[in-house]
Short mmCIF file of C-alpha atoms and ligand atoms in Angstrom, two decimals:
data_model
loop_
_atom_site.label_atom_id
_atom_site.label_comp_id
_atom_site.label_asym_id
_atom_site.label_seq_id
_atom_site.Cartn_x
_atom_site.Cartn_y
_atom_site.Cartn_z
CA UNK A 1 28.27 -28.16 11.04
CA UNK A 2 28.47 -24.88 12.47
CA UNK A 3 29.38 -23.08 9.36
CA UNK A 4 27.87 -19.32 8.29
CA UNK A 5 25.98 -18.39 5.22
CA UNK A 6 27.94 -17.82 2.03
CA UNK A 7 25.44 -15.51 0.50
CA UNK A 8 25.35 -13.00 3.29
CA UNK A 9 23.46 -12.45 6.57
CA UNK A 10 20.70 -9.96 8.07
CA UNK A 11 22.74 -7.00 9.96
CA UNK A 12 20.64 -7.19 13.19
CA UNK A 13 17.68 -9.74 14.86
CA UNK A 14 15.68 -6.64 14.81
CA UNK A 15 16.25 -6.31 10.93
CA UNK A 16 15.74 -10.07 10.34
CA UNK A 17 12.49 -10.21 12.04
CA UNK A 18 11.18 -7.54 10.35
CA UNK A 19 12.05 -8.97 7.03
CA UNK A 20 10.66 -12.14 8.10
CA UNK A 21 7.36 -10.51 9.82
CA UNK A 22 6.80 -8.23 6.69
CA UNK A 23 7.14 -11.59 4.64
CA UNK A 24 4.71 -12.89 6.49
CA UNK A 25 2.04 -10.21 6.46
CA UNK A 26 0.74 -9.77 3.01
CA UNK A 27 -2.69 -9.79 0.59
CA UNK A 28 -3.27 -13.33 2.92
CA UNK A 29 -3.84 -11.05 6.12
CA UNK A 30 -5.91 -8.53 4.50
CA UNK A 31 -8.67 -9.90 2.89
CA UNK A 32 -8.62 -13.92 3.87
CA UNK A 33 -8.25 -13.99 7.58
CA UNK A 34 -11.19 -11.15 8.34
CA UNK A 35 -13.25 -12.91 5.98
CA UNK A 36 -12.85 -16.04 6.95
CA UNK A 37 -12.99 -15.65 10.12
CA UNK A 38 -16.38 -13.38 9.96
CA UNK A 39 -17.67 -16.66 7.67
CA UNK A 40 -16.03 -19.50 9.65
CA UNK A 41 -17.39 -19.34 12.76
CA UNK A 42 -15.79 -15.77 14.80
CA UNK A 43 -13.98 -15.95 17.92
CA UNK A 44 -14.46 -20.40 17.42
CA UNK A 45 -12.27 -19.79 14.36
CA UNK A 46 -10.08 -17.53 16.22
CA UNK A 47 -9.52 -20.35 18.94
CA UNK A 48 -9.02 -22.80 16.55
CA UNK A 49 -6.67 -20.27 14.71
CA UNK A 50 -4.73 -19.86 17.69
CA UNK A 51 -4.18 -22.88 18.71
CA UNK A 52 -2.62 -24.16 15.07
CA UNK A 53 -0.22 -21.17 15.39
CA UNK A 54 0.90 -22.83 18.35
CA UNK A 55 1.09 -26.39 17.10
CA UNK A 56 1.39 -26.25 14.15
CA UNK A 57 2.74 -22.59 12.89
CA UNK A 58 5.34 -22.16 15.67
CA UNK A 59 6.73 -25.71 14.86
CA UNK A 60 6.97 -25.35 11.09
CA UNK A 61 8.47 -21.96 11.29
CA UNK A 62 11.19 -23.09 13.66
CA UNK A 63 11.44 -26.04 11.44
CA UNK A 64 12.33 -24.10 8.33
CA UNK A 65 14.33 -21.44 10.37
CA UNK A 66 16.42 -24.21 11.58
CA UNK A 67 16.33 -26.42 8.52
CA UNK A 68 17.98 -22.75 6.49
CA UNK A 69 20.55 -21.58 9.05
CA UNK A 70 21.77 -25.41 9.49
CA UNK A 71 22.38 -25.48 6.01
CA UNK A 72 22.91 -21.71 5.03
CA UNK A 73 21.76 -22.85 1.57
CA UNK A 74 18.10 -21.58 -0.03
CA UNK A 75 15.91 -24.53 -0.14
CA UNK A 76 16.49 -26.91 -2.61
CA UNK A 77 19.94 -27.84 -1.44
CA UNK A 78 18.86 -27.14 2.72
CA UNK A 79 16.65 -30.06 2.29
CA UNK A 80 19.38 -31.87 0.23
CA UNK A 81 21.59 -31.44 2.75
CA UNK A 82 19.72 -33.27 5.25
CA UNK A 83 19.12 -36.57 3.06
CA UNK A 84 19.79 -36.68 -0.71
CA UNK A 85 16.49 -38.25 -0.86
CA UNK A 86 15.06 -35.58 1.16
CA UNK A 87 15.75 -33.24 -2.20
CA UNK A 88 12.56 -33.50 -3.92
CA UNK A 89 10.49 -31.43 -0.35
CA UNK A 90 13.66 -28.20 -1.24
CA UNK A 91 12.46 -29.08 -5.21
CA UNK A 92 8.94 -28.39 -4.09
CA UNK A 93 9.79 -25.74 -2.04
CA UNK A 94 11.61 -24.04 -5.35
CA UNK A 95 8.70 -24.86 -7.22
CA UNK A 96 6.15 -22.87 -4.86
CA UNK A 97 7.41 -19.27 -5.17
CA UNK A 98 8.15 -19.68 -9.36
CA UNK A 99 4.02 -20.06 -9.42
CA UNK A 100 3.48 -17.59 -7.10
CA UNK A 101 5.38 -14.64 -8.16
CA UNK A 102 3.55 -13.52 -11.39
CA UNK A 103 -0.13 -13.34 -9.72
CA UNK A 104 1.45 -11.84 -6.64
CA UNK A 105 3.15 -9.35 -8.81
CA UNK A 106 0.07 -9.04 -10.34
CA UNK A 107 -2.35 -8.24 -7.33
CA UNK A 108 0.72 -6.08 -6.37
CA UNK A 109 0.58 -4.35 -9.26
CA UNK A 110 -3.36 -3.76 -8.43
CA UNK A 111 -2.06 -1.70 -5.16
CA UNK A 112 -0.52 0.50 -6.58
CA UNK A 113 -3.28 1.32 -9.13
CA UNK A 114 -5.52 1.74 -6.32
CA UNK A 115 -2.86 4.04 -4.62
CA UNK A 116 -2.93 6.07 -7.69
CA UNK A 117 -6.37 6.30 -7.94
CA UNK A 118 -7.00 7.20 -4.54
CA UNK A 119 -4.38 10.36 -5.06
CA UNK A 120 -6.22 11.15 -8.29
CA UNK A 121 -9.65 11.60 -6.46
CA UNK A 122 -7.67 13.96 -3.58
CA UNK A 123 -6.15 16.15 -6.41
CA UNK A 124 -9.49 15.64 -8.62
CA UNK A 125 -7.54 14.43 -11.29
CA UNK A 126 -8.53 12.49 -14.28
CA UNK A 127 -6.67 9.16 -12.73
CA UNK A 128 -8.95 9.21 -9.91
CA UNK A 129 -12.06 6.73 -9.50
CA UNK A 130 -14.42 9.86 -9.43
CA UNK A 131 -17.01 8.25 -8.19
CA UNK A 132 -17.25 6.04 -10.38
CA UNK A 133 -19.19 2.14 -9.50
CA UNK A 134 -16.45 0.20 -7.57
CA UNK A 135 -16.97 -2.82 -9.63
CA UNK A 136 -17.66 -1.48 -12.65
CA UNK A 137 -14.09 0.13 -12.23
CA UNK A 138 -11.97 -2.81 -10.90
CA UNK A 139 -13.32 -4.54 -14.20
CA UNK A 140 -12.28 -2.29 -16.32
CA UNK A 141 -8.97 -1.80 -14.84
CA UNK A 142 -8.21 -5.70 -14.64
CA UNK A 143 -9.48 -6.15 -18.34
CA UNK A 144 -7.46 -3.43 -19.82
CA UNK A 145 -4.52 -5.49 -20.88
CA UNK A 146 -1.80 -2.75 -21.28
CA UNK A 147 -2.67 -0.82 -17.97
CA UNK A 148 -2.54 -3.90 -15.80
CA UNK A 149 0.39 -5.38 -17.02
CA UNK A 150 2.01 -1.77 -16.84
CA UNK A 151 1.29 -1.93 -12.86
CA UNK A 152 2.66 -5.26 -13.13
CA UNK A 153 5.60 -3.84 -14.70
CA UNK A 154 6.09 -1.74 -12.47
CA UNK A 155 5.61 -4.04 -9.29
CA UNK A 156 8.07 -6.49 -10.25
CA UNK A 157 10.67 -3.57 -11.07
CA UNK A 158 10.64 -2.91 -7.45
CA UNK A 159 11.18 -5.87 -5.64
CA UNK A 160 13.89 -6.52 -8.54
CA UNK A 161 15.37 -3.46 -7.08
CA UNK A 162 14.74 -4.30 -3.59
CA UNK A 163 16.34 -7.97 -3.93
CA UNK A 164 19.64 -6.22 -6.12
CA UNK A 165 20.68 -4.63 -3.40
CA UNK A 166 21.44 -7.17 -1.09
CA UNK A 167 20.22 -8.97 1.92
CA UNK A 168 21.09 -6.01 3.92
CA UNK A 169 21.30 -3.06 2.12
CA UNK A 170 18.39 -4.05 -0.12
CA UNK A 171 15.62 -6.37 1.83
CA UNK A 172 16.63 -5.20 5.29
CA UNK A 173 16.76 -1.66 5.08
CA UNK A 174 13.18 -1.60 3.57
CA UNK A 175 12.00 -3.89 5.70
CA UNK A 176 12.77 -1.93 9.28
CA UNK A 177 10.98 1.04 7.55
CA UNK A 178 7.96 -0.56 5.70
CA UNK A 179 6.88 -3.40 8.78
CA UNK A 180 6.85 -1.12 11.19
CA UNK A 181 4.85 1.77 9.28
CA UNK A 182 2.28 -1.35 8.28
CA UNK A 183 1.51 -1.70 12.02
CA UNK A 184 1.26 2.22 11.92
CA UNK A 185 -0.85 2.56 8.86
CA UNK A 186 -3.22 -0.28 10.65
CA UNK A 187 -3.79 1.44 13.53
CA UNK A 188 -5.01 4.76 11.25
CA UNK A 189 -7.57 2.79 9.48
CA UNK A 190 -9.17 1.09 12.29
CA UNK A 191 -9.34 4.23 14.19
CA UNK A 192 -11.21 5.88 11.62
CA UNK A 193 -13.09 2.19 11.12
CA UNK A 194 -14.37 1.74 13.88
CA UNK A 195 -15.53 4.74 14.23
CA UNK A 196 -17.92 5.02 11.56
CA UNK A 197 -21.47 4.71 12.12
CA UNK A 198 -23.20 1.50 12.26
CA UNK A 199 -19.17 -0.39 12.55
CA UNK A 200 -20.13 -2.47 15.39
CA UNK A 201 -21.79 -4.74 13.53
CA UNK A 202 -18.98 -5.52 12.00
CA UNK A 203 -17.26 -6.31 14.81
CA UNK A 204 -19.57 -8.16 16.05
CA UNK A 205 -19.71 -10.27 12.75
CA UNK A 206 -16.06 -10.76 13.52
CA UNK A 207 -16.16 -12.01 16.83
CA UNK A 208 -19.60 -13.46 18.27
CA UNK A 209 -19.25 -17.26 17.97
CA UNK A 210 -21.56 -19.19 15.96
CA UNK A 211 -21.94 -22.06 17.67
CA UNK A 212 -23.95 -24.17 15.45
CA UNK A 213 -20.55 -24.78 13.54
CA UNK A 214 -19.99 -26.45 16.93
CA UNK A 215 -20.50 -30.13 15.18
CA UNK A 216 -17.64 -32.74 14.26
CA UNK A 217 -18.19 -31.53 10.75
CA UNK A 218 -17.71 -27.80 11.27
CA UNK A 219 -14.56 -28.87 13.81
CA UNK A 220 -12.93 -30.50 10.97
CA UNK A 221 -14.52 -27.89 8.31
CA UNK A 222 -12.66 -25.11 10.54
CA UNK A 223 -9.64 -26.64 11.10
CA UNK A 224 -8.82 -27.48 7.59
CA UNK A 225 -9.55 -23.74 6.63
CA UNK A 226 -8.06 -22.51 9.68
CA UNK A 227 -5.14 -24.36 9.37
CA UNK A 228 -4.47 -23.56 5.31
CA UNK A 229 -5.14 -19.77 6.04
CA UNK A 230 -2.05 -19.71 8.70
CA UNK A 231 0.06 -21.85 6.62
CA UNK A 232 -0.46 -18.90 3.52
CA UNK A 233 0.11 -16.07 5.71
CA UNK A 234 3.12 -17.76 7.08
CA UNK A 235 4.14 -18.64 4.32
CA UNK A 236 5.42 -21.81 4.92
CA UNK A 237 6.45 -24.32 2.84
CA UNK A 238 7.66 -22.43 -0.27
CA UNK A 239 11.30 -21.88 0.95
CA UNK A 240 10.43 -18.49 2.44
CA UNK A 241 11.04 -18.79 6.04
CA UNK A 242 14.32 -21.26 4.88
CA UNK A 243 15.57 -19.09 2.77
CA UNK A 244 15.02 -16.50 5.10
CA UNK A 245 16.46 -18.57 7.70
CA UNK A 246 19.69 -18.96 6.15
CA UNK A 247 20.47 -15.46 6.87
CA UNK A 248 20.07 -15.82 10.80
CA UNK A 249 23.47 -15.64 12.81
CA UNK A 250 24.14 -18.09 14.42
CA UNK A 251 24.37 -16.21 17.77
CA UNK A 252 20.49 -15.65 17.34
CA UNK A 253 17.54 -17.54 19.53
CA UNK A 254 15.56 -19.58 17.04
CA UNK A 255 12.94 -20.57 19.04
CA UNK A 256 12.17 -17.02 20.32
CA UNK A 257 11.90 -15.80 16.71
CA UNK A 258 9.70 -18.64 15.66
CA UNK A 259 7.21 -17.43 18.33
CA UNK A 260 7.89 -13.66 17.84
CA UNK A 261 7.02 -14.09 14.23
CA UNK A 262 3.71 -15.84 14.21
CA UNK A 263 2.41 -13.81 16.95
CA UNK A 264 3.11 -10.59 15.20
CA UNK A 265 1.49 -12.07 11.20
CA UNK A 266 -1.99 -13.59 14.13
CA UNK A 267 -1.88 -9.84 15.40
CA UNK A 268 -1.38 -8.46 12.01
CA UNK A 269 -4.16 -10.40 10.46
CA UNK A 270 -6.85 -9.19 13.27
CA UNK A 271 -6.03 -6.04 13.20
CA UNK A 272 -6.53 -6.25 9.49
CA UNK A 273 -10.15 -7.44 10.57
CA UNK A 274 -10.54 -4.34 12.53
CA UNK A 275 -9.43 -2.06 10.07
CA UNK A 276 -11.58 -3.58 6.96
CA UNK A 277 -14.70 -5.35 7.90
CA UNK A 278 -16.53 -2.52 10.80
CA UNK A 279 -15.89 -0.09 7.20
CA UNK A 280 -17.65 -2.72 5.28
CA UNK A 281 -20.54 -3.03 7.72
CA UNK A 282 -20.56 0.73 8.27
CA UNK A 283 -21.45 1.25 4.32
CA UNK A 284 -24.27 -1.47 4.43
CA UNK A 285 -21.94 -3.74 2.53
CA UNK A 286 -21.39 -7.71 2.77
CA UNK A 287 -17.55 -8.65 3.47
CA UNK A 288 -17.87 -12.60 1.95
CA UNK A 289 -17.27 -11.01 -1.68
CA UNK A 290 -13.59 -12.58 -1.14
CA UNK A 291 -10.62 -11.13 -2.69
CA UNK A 292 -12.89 -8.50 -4.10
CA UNK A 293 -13.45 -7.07 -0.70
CA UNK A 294 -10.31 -5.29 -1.30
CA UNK A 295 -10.49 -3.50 -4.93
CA UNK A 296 -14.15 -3.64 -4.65
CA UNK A 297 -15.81 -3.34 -1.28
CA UNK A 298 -13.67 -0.96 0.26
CA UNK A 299 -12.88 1.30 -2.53
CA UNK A 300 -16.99 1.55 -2.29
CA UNK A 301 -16.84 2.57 1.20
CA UNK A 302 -13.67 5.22 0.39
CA UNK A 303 -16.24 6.81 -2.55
CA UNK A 304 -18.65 6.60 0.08
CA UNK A 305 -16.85 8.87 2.66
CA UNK A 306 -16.74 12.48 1.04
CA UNK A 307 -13.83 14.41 1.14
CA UNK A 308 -11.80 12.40 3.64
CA UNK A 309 -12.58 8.91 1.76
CA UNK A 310 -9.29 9.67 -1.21
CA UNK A 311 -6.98 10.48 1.99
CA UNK A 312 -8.17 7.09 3.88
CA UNK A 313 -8.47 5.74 0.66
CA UNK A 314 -4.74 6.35 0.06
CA UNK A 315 -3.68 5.29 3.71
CA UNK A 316 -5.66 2.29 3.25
CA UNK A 317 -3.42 1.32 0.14
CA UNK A 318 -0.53 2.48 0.55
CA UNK A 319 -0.89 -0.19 3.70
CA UNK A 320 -1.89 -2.82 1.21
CA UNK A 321 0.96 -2.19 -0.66
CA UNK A 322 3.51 -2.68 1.54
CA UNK A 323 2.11 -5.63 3.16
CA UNK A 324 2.21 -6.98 -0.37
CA UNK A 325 5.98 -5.45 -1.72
CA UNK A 326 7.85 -7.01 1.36
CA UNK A 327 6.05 -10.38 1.07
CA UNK A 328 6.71 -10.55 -2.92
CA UNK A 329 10.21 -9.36 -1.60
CA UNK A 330 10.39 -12.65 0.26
CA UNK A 331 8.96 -14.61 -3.11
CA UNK A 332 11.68 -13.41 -5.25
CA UNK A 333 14.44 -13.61 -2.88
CA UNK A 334 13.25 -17.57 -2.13
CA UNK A 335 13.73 -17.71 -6.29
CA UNK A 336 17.41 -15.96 -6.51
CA UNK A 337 18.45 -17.57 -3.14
CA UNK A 338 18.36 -20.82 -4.71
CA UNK A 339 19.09 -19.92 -8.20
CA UNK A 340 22.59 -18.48 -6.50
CA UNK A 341 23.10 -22.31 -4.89
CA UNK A 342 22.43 -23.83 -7.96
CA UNK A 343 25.08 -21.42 -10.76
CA UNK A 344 27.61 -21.50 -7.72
CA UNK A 345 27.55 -25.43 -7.48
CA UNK A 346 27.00 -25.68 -11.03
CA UNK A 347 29.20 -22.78 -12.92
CA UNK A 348 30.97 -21.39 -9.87
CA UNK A 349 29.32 -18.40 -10.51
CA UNK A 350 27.81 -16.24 -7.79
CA UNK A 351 26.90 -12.61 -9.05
CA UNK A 352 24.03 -11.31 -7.19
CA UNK A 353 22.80 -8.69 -9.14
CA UNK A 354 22.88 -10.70 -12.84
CA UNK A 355 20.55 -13.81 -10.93
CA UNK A 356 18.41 -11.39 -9.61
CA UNK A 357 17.59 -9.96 -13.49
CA UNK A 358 17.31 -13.17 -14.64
CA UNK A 359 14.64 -14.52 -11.88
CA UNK A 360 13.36 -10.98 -12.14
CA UNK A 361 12.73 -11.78 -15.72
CA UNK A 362 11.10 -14.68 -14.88
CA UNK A 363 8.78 -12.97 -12.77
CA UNK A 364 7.70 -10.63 -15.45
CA UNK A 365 7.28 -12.85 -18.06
CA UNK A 366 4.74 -14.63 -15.67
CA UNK A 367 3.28 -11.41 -14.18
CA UNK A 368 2.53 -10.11 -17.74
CA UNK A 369 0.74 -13.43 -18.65
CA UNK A 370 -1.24 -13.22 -15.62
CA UNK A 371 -1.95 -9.85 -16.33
CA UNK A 372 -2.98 -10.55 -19.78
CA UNK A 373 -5.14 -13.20 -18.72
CA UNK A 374 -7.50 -10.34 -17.10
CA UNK A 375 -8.77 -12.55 -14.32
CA UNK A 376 -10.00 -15.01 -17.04
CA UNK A 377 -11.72 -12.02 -19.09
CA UNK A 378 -10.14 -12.64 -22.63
CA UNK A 379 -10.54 -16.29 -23.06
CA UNK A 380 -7.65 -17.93 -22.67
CA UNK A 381 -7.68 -21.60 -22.13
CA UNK A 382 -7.80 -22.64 -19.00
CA UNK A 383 -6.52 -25.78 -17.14
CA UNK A 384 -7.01 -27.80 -14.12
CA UNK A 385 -10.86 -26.51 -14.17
CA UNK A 386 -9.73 -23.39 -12.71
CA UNK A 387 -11.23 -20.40 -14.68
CA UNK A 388 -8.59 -18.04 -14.15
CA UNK A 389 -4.63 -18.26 -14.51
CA UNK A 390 -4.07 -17.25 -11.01
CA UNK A 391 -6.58 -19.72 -9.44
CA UNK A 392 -4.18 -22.29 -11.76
CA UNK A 393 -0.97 -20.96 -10.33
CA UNK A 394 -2.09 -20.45 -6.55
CA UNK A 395 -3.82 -23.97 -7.00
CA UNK A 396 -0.40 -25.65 -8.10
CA UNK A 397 1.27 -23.57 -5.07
CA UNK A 398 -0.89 -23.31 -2.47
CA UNK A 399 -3.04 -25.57 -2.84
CA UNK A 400 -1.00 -28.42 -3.27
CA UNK A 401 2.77 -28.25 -3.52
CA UNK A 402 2.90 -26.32 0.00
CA UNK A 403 1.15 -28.46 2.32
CA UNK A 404 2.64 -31.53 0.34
CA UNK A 405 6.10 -30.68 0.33
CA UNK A 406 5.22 -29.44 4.42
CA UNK A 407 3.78 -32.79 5.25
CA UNK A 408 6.81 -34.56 4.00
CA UNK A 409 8.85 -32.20 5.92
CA UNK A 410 7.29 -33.34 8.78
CA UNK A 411 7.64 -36.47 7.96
CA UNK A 412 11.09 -36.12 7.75
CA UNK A 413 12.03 -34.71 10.66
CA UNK A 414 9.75 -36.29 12.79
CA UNK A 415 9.91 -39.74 12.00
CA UNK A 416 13.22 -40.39 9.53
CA UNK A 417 15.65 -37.89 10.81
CA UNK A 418 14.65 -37.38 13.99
CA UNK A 419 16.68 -35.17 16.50
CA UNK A 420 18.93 -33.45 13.44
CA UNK A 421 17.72 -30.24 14.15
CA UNK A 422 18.15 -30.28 18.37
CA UNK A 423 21.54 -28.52 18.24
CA UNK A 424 20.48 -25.64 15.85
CA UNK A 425 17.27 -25.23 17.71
CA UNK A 426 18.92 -25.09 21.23
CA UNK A 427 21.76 -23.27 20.12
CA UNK A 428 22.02 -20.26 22.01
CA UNK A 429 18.45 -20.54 22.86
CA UNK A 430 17.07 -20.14 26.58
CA UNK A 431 14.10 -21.73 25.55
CA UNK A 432 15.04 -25.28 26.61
CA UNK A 433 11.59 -27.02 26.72
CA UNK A 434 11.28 -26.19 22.67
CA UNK A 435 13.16 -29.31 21.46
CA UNK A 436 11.13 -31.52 23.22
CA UNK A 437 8.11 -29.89 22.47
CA UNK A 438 9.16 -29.50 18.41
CA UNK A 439 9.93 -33.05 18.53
CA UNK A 440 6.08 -34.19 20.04
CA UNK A 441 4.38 -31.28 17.48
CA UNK A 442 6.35 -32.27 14.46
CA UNK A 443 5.74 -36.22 14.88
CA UNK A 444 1.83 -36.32 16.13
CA UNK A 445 0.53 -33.21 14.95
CA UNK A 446 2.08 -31.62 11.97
CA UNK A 447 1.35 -34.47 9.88
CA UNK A 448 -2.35 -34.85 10.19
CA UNK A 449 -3.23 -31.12 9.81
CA UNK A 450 -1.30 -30.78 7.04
CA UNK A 451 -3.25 -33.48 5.55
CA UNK A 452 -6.72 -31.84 6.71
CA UNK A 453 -5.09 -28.52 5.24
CA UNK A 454 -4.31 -30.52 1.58
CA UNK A 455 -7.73 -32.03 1.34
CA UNK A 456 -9.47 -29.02 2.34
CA UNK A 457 -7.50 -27.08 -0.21
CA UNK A 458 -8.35 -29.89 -2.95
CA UNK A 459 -11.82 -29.19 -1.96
CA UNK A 460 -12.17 -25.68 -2.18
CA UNK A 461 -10.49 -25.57 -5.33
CA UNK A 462 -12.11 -27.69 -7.35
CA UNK A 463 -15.97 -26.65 -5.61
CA UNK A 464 -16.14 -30.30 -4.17
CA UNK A 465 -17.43 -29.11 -0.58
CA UNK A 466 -16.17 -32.53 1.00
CA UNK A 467 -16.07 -30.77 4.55
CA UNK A 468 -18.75 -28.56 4.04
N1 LIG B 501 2.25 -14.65 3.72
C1 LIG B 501 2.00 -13.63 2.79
C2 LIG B 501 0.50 -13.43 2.65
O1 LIG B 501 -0.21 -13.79 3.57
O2 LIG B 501 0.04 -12.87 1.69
C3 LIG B 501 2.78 -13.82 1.56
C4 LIG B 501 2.58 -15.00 0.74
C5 LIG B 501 1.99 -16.15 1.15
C6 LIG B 501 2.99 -14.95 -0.49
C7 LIG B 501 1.82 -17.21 0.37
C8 LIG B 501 2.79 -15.98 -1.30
C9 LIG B 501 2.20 -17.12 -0.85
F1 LIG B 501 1.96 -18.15 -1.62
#
C-alpha cells in the first residue's frame, strides 16, 4: 500500500521537521523538564532521560510516523487500518487532543498576557505588571473571568488561522519561521541567565547528581517520571506525531526523522533549564513551585531586573509563546485531521476550512470553560478529585488515555501485528539496523515503561505517592 496522503503533504523534510519539532517543544519543555530534573535527581535523571528517548521515544515516534504515512489517514482510521479491532488505540488517540486543547489554549492564552504585560512595563503603560507582586498578579489575572477567556479567545483564533490555511501554506510556513527563532530566543535568555549573579547555583541544582535517589525505589520513582515527562513533550500518543506523519512523502527517511526529532525536543528541554532555573537561583527564588515557575517565578525575577527585565521579560515570552502556538497547532490539526477522515468517509465531504471552524469551535467552547473555571477559583464542581478543570482534562489525557492507548500500540505492533510496519520504516531509509532494533524496543521495552509511566501518572494525580 504505497499510496500518498489525500489531505495534502508538508512541501519539504526541512518544513516537516520543523512542524513536527515545534510540536514537540511546548509549555512541557519549559517548566516540567528543568524542574523535574532539578527535583528528580540532576544529571541521574538526565541519564535516565536519555536513555528512554532512545528506547522508548525514538521507537514510539517512528512508530506513529510510520503507523500515519502507511495509512495517510489522521488517527482514528491509521490505527483502523491496521486491524479493525485495533480502532479503539486511533479512538483514544482522537480522544487525547479534544481534552487537551481548551487548557492548552488556555495556558496559551496566559503567554500572550504575559507578552503584553511585559511590553506594558517597557512603554510604562497601564497594561504593564508595574511592579506589582508576581503572584498576587497571576491571581488576579487567572481569576478575572472576562480577561482570561479574552486571551483565550484570542489564542485559539490563531491556531484556527494557522490550521485554515493548509498543511503547507498554513502550519508549515509558520513553523520554518517560529522553530527556528525558539532555538534563537533560547539562546538570548540563557546568555543573559547565566550570567546573572549568584546563577551557578542553579546550574548546579540542575546537574550535580543526587545520588541517594540511587535506590531501587528512586530507579523506578525516576523512570516512571522520566519516562511520562518525554512521552508529554513528545507528544506521543494523542495522534500528533500520526497525524503529523501522514503528511511525510514517501521519498522521506523515517528513521532519521524519528531520531532528528527527539534529539532536537531533549536539546530543547535543557536548554530550557539553562535559560529558566540559573534566573530563578540568581533572584534567591525556589524553582519546585511547578507550573507557576513560569507566570510566577520568573515574571519575579523580570520585575527584579530594572530597566532591562520588560525587554528580557518580553524575549522570555514571546519564546513561551511560540513554543506553545506551534504545539497547540499540532493539537488542533490532530482534531481536524481526523474530523476530515471521518465527513469524507461519512458525507463525502472534505472542505478544509469549514472542519477547521467547527473543531475550532470546539476548542473555544472548551478553552472558555477552562478559562472560566479560574484554575478552580470560582467554585465549580469538580470531578475525579482533581481541584481544577485542567488537572481533570490533562488527567483524562495525559494521564491516562496516552500511555494507555501507547501501551496497546505497542502491544500491537509488537506482539499481534508484528513486522507490518518493516517496509514503511525501511523505505528509502539507510538506516538498516532500525527495523530490527524497533522490533526488540517495541516488544520488550515499550510495554513495561509505558506501564511504569501509567501508574506513576495515576499516582501523581491522585497524591497517592506509590513510588515515592
Ligand atoms: N509536547 C508539547 C509540550 O511539551 O508541551 C505539546 C503537548 C504535549 C501538547 C502534550 C499537549 C499534550 F498533551
Amino acid at each position: 500500500m504505497k499510496k500518498e496522503n489525500t489531505k495534502g503533504q508538508w512541501g519539504s523534510t526541512f518544513g516537516f521537521l520543523m512542524a513536527t519539532v515545534g510540536a514537540a517543544i511546548g509549555l512541557g519543555n519549559l517548566w516540567g523538564f528543568p524542574y523535574k530534573m532539578g527535583k528528580g535527581g540532576g544529571f541521574i535523571f538526565l541519564l535516565i532521560y536519555l536513555i528512554l528517548v532512545f528506547l522508548v521515544g525514538v521507537v514510539v515516534t517512528l512508530q506513529e510516523l510510520a503507523v500515519g504515512r502507511k495509512s495517510g489517514k489522521g488517527v482514528l482510521y491509521a490505527y483502523g487500518s491496521v486491524d479493525r479491532r485495533a480502532s479503539f488505540i486511533g479512538l483514544l488517540g482522537w480522544l487525547a487532543p479534544l481534552f487537551i486543547i481548551g487548557f492548552y489554549s488556555m495556558l496559551g492564552g496566559y503567554t500572550i498576557k504575559y507578552l503584553v504585560a511585559n511590553l506594558g512595563d517597557l512603554l510604562h503603560a497601564p497594561l504593564g505588571v508595574n511592579g506589582a507582586d508576581s503572584e498576587a498578579y497571576f491571581a488576579s489575572f487567572y481569576q478575572d473571568q472576562v480577561e482570561s477567556t479574552v486571551y483565550t479567545v484570542i489564542f485559539v483564533l490563531l491556531i484556527i488561522f494557522i490550521i485554515a490555511m493548509g498543511i503547507r501554506g498554513g502550519i508549515e510556513r509558520f513553523s520554518t519561521v517560529a522553530t527556528p527563532a525558539l532555538f534563537i530566543m533560547m539562546l538570548i535568555v540563557i546568555a543573559r541567565a547565566v550570567t546573572l549573579p549568584g546563577a551557578m547555583e542553579g546550574v548546579k541544582f540542575m546537574l550535580v547528581p543526587d545520588w541517594k535517589l540511587f535506590t531501587p525505589k528512586g530507579i523506578i520513582n525516576t523512570i516512571s517520571s522520566a519516562g511520562g515527562q518525554m512521552f508529554f513533550s513528545l507528544s506521543l500518543g494523542m495522534g500528533i506525531t500520526v497525524t503529523y506523519g501522514s503528511y511525510v512523502s514517501k521519498k522521506d527517511d523515517l528513521p532519521r526523522s524519528a531520531i532528528l526529532i527527539p534529539l532536537a525536543d531533549t536539546l530543547a528541554a535543557l536548554l530550557a533549564g539553562f535559560a529558566t532555573i540559573p534566573a530563578v537561583f540568581a533572584a534567591g527564588l525556589d524553582p519546585r513551585q511547578g507550573p507557576g515557575m513560569l507566570f510566577v517565578t520568573l515574571q519575579t525575577v523580570f520585575s527584579s531586573m530594572g530597566a532591562a527585565g520588560p525587554l528580557f521579560g518580553m524575549a522570555f515570552y514571546i519564546l513561551v509563546f511560540i513554543a506553545a502556538i506551534t504545539s497547540a497547532v499540532s493539537v488542533l490539526e490532530a482534531i481536524v485531521s481526523t474530523s476530515l477522515d471521518i465527513c469524507e468517509h461519512r458525507f463525502h465531504y472534505s472542505n478544509r476550512v469549514v472542519i477547521t471552524l467547527l473543531c475550532g469551535l470546539f476548542a473555544l467552547v472548551e478553552g472558555v470553560f477552562v478559562s472560566l473555571d479560574g484554575l478552580g477559583s470560582h467554585g465549580f464542581p469538580q470531578i475525579f478529585n482533581q481541584s481544577t478543570w485542567l488537572d481533570t482534562f490533562d488527567l483524562l489525557s495525559e494521564g491516562t488515555i496516552m500511555p494507555i492507548g501507547a501501551l496497546f500500540a505497542a502491544i500491537l505492533f509488537g506482539w499481534i501485528k508484528r513486522g507490518y510496519l518493516d517496509d514503511e520504516i525501511s523505505l528509502n531509509s539507510k538506516h538498516t539496523g532500525m527495523r530490527k532494533y524497533f522490533d526488540f524496543c517495541i516488544r520488550w521495552i515499550v510495554p513495561p515503561v509505558m506501564v511504569m509511566v501509567l501508574l506513576g501518572q495515576i499516582s501523581a494525580f491522585f497524591g497517592l505517592k506509590w513510588f515515592a
